[in-house]
PDB file of C-alpha atoms in Angstrom:
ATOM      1  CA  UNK A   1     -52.986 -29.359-114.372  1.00  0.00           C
ATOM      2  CA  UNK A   2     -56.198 -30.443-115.942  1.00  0.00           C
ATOM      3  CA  UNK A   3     -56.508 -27.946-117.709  1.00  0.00           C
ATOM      4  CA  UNK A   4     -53.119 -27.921-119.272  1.00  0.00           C
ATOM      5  CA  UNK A   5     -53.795 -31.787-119.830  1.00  0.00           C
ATOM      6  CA  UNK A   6     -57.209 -30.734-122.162  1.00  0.00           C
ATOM      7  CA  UNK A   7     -55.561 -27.852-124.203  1.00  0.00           C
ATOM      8  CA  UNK A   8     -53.000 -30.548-125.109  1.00  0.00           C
ATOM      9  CA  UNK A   9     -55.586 -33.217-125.495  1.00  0.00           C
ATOM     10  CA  UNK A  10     -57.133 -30.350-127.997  1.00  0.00           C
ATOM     11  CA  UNK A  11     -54.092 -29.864-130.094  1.00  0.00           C
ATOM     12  CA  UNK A  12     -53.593 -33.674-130.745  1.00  0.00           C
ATOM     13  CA  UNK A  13     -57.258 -33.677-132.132  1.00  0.00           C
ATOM     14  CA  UNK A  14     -56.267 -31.095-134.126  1.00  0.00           C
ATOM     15  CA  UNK A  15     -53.412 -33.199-135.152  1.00  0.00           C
ATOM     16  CA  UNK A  16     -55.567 -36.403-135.459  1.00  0.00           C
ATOM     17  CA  UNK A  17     -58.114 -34.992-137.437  1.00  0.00           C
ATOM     18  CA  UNK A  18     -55.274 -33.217-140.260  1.00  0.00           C
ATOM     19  CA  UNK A  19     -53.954 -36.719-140.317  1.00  0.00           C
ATOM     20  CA  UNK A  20     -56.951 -38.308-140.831  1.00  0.00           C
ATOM     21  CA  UNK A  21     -57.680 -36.298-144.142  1.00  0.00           C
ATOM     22  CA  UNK A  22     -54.026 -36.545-145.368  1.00  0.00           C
ATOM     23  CA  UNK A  23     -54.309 -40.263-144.507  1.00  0.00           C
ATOM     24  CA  UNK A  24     -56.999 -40.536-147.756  1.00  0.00           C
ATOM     25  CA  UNK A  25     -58.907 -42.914-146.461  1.00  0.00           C
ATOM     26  CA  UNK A  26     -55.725 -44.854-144.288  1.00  0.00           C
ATOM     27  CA  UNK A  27     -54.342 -45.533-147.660  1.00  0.00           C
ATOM     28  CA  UNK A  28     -51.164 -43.661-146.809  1.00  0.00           C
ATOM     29  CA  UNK A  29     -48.862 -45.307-143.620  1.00  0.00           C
ATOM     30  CA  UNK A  30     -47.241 -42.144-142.083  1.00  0.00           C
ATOM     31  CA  UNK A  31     -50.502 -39.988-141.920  1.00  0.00           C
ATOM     32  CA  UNK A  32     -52.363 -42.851-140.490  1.00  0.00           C
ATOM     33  CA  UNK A  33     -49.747 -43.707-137.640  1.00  0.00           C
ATOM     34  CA  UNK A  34     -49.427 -40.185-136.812  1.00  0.00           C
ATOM     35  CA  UNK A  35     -53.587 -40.329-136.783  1.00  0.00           C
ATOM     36  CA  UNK A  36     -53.794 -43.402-134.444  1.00  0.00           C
ATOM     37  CA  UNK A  37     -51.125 -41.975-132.360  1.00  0.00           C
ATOM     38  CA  UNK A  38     -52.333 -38.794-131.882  1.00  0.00           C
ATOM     39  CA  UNK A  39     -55.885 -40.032-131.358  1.00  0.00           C
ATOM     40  CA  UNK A  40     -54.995 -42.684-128.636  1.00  0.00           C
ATOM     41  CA  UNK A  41     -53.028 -39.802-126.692  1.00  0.00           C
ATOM     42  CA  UNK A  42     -55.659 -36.948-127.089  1.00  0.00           C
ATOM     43  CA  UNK A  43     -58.615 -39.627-125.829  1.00  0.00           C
ATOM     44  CA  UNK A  44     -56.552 -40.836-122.780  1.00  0.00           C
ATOM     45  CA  UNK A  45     -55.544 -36.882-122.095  1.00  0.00           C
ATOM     46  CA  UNK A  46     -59.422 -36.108-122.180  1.00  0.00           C
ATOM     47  CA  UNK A  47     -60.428 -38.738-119.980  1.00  0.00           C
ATOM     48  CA  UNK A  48     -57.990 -38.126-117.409  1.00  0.00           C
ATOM     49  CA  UNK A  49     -59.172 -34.360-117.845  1.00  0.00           C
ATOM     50  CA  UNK A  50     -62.827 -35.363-117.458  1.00  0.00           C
ATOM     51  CA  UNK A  51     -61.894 -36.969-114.331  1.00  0.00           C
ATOM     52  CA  UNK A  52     -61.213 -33.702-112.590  1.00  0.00           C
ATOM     53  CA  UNK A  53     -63.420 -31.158-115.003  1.00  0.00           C
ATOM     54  CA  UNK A  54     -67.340 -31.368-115.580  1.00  0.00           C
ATOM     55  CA  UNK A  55     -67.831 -33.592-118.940  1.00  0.00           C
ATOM     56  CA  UNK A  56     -69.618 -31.431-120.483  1.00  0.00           C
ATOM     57  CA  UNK A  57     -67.365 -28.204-120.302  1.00  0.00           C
ATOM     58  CA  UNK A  58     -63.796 -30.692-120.374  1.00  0.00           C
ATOM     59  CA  UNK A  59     -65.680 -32.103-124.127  1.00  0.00           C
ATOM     60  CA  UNK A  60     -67.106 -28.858-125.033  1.00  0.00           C
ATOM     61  CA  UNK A  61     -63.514 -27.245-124.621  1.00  0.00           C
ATOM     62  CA  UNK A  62     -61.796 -30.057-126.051  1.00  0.00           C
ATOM     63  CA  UNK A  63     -64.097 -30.218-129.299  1.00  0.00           C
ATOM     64  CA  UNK A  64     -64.606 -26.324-129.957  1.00  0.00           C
ATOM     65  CA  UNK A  65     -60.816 -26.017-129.632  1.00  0.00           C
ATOM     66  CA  UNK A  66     -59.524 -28.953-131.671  1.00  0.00           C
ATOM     67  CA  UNK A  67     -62.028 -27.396-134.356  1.00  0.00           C
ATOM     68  CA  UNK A  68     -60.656 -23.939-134.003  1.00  0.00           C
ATOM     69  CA  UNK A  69     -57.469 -25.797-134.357  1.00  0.00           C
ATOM     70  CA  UNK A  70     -57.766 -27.653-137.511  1.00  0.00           C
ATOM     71  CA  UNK A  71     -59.594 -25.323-139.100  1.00  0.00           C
ATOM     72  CA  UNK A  72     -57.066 -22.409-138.873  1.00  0.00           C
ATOM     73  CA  UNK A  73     -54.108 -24.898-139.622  1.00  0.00           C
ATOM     74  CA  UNK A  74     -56.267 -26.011-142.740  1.00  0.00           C
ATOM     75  CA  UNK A  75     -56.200 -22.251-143.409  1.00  0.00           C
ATOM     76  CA  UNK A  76     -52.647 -21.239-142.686  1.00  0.00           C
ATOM     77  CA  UNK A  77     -51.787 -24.300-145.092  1.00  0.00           C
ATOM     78  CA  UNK A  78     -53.700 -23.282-148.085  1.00  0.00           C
ATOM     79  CA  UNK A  79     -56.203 -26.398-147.373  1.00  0.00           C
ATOM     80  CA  UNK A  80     -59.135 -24.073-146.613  1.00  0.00           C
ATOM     81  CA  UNK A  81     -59.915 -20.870-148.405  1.00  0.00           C
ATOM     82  CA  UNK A  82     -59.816 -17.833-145.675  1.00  0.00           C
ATOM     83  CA  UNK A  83     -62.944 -15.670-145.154  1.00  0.00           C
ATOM     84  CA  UNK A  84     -63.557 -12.724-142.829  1.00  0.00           C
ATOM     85  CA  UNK A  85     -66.479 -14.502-142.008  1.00  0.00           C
ATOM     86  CA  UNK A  86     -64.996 -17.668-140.613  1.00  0.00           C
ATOM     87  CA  UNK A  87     -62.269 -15.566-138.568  1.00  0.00           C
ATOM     88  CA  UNK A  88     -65.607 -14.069-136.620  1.00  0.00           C
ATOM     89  CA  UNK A  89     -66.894 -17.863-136.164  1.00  0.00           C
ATOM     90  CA  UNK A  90     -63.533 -19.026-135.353  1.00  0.00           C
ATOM     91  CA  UNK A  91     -63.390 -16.194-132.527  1.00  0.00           C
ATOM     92  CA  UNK A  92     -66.641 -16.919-131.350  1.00  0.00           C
ATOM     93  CA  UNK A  93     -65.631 -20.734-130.399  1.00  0.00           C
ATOM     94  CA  UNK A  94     -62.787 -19.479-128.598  1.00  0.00           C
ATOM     95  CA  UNK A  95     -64.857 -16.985-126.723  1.00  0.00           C
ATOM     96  CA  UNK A  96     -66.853 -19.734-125.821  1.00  0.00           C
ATOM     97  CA  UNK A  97     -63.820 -21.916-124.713  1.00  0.00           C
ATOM     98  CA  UNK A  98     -62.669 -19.329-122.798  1.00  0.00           C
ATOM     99  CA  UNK A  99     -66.065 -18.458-121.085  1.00  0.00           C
ATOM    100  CA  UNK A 100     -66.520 -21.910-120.283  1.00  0.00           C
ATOM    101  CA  UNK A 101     -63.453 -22.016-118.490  1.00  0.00           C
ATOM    102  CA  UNK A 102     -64.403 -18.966-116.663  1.00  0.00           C
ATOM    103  CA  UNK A 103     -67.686 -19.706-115.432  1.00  0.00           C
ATOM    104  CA  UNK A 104     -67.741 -21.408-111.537  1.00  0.00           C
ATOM    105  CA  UNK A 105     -69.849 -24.507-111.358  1.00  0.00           C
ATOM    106  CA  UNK A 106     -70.367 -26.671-108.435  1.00  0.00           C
ATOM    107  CA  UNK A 107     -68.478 -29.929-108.742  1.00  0.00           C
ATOM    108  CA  UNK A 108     -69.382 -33.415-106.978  1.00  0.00           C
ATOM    109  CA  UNK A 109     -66.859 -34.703-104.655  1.00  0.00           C
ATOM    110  CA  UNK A 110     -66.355 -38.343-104.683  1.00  0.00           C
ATOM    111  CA  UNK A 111     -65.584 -40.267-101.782  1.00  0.00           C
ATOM    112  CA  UNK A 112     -61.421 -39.662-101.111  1.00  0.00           C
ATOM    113  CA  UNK A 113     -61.603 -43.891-100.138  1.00  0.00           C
ATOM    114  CA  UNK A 114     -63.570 -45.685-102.790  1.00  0.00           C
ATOM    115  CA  UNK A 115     -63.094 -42.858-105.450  1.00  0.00           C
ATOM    116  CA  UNK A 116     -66.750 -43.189-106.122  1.00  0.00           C
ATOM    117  CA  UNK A 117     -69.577 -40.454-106.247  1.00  0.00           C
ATOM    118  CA  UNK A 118     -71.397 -40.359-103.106  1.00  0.00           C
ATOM    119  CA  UNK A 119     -75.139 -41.778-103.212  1.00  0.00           C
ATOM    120  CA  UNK A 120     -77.392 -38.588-103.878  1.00  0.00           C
ATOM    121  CA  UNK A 121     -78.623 -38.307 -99.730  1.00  0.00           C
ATOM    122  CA  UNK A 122     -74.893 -37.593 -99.028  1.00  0.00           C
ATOM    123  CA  UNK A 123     -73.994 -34.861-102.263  1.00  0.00           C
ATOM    124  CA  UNK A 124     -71.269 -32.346-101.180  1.00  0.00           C
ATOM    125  CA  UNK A 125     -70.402 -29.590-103.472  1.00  0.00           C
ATOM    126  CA  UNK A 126     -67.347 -27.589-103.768  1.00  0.00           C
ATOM    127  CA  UNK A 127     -66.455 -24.673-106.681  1.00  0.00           C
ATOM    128  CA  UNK A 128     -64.755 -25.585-109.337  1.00  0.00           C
ATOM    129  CA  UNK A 129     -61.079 -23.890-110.010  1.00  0.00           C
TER     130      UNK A 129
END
């Protein structure tokens, strides 16, 4: 479920950030609601998600695929010129995503009471999913 919970995190940056440029600086009402709503929603998705994912892979996933995002809807739309040369780029983001995902990295358990990490003497380590 965390996972599912960052790829949709990653669409609504992809969603804030179009917004944000069709906003024109928040002079325009509709862009910059759907920006502000879309932003609030992605950032609370992403912190739940780093609550169960390693922050650096959860932010590196949600980043590299909001910017895959945007940039191929900016694309599709006419809003970006096309090149065979950011298709390769593109690609090579979501390989990344994708490897990131795939790679096993021990995770810290926190204590199932307080919800808090355990002091360093007492680290337990299980694989991630």
């Amino acid at each position: 479920m965390p996972w599912i919970v960052l790829l949709i995190s990653a669409v609504l940056e992809a969603v804030w950030a179009t917004a944000l440029g069709l906003s024109q600086g928040f002079s325009r009402p509709s862009p910059t609601i759907v920006f502000l709503i879309a932003l609030a929603l992605s950032m609370i998705g992403l912190g739940w998600a780093m609550k169960h994912i390693p922050i650096g892979t959860a932010y590196a996933v949600w980043v590299g695929l909001g910017a895959v995002l945007t940039v191929t809807w900016a694309m599709l739309t006419g809003a970006e010129v096309f090149s065979a040369g950011k298709a390769i780029f593109i690609g090579g983001i979501v390989a990344a995503v994708i490897g990131l995902k795939l790679v096993k990295s021990p995770r810290v358990i926190a204590n199932p009471v307080t919800d808090t990490p355990p002091d360093a003497s007492s680290l337990q380590r299980e694989p991630l999913e």
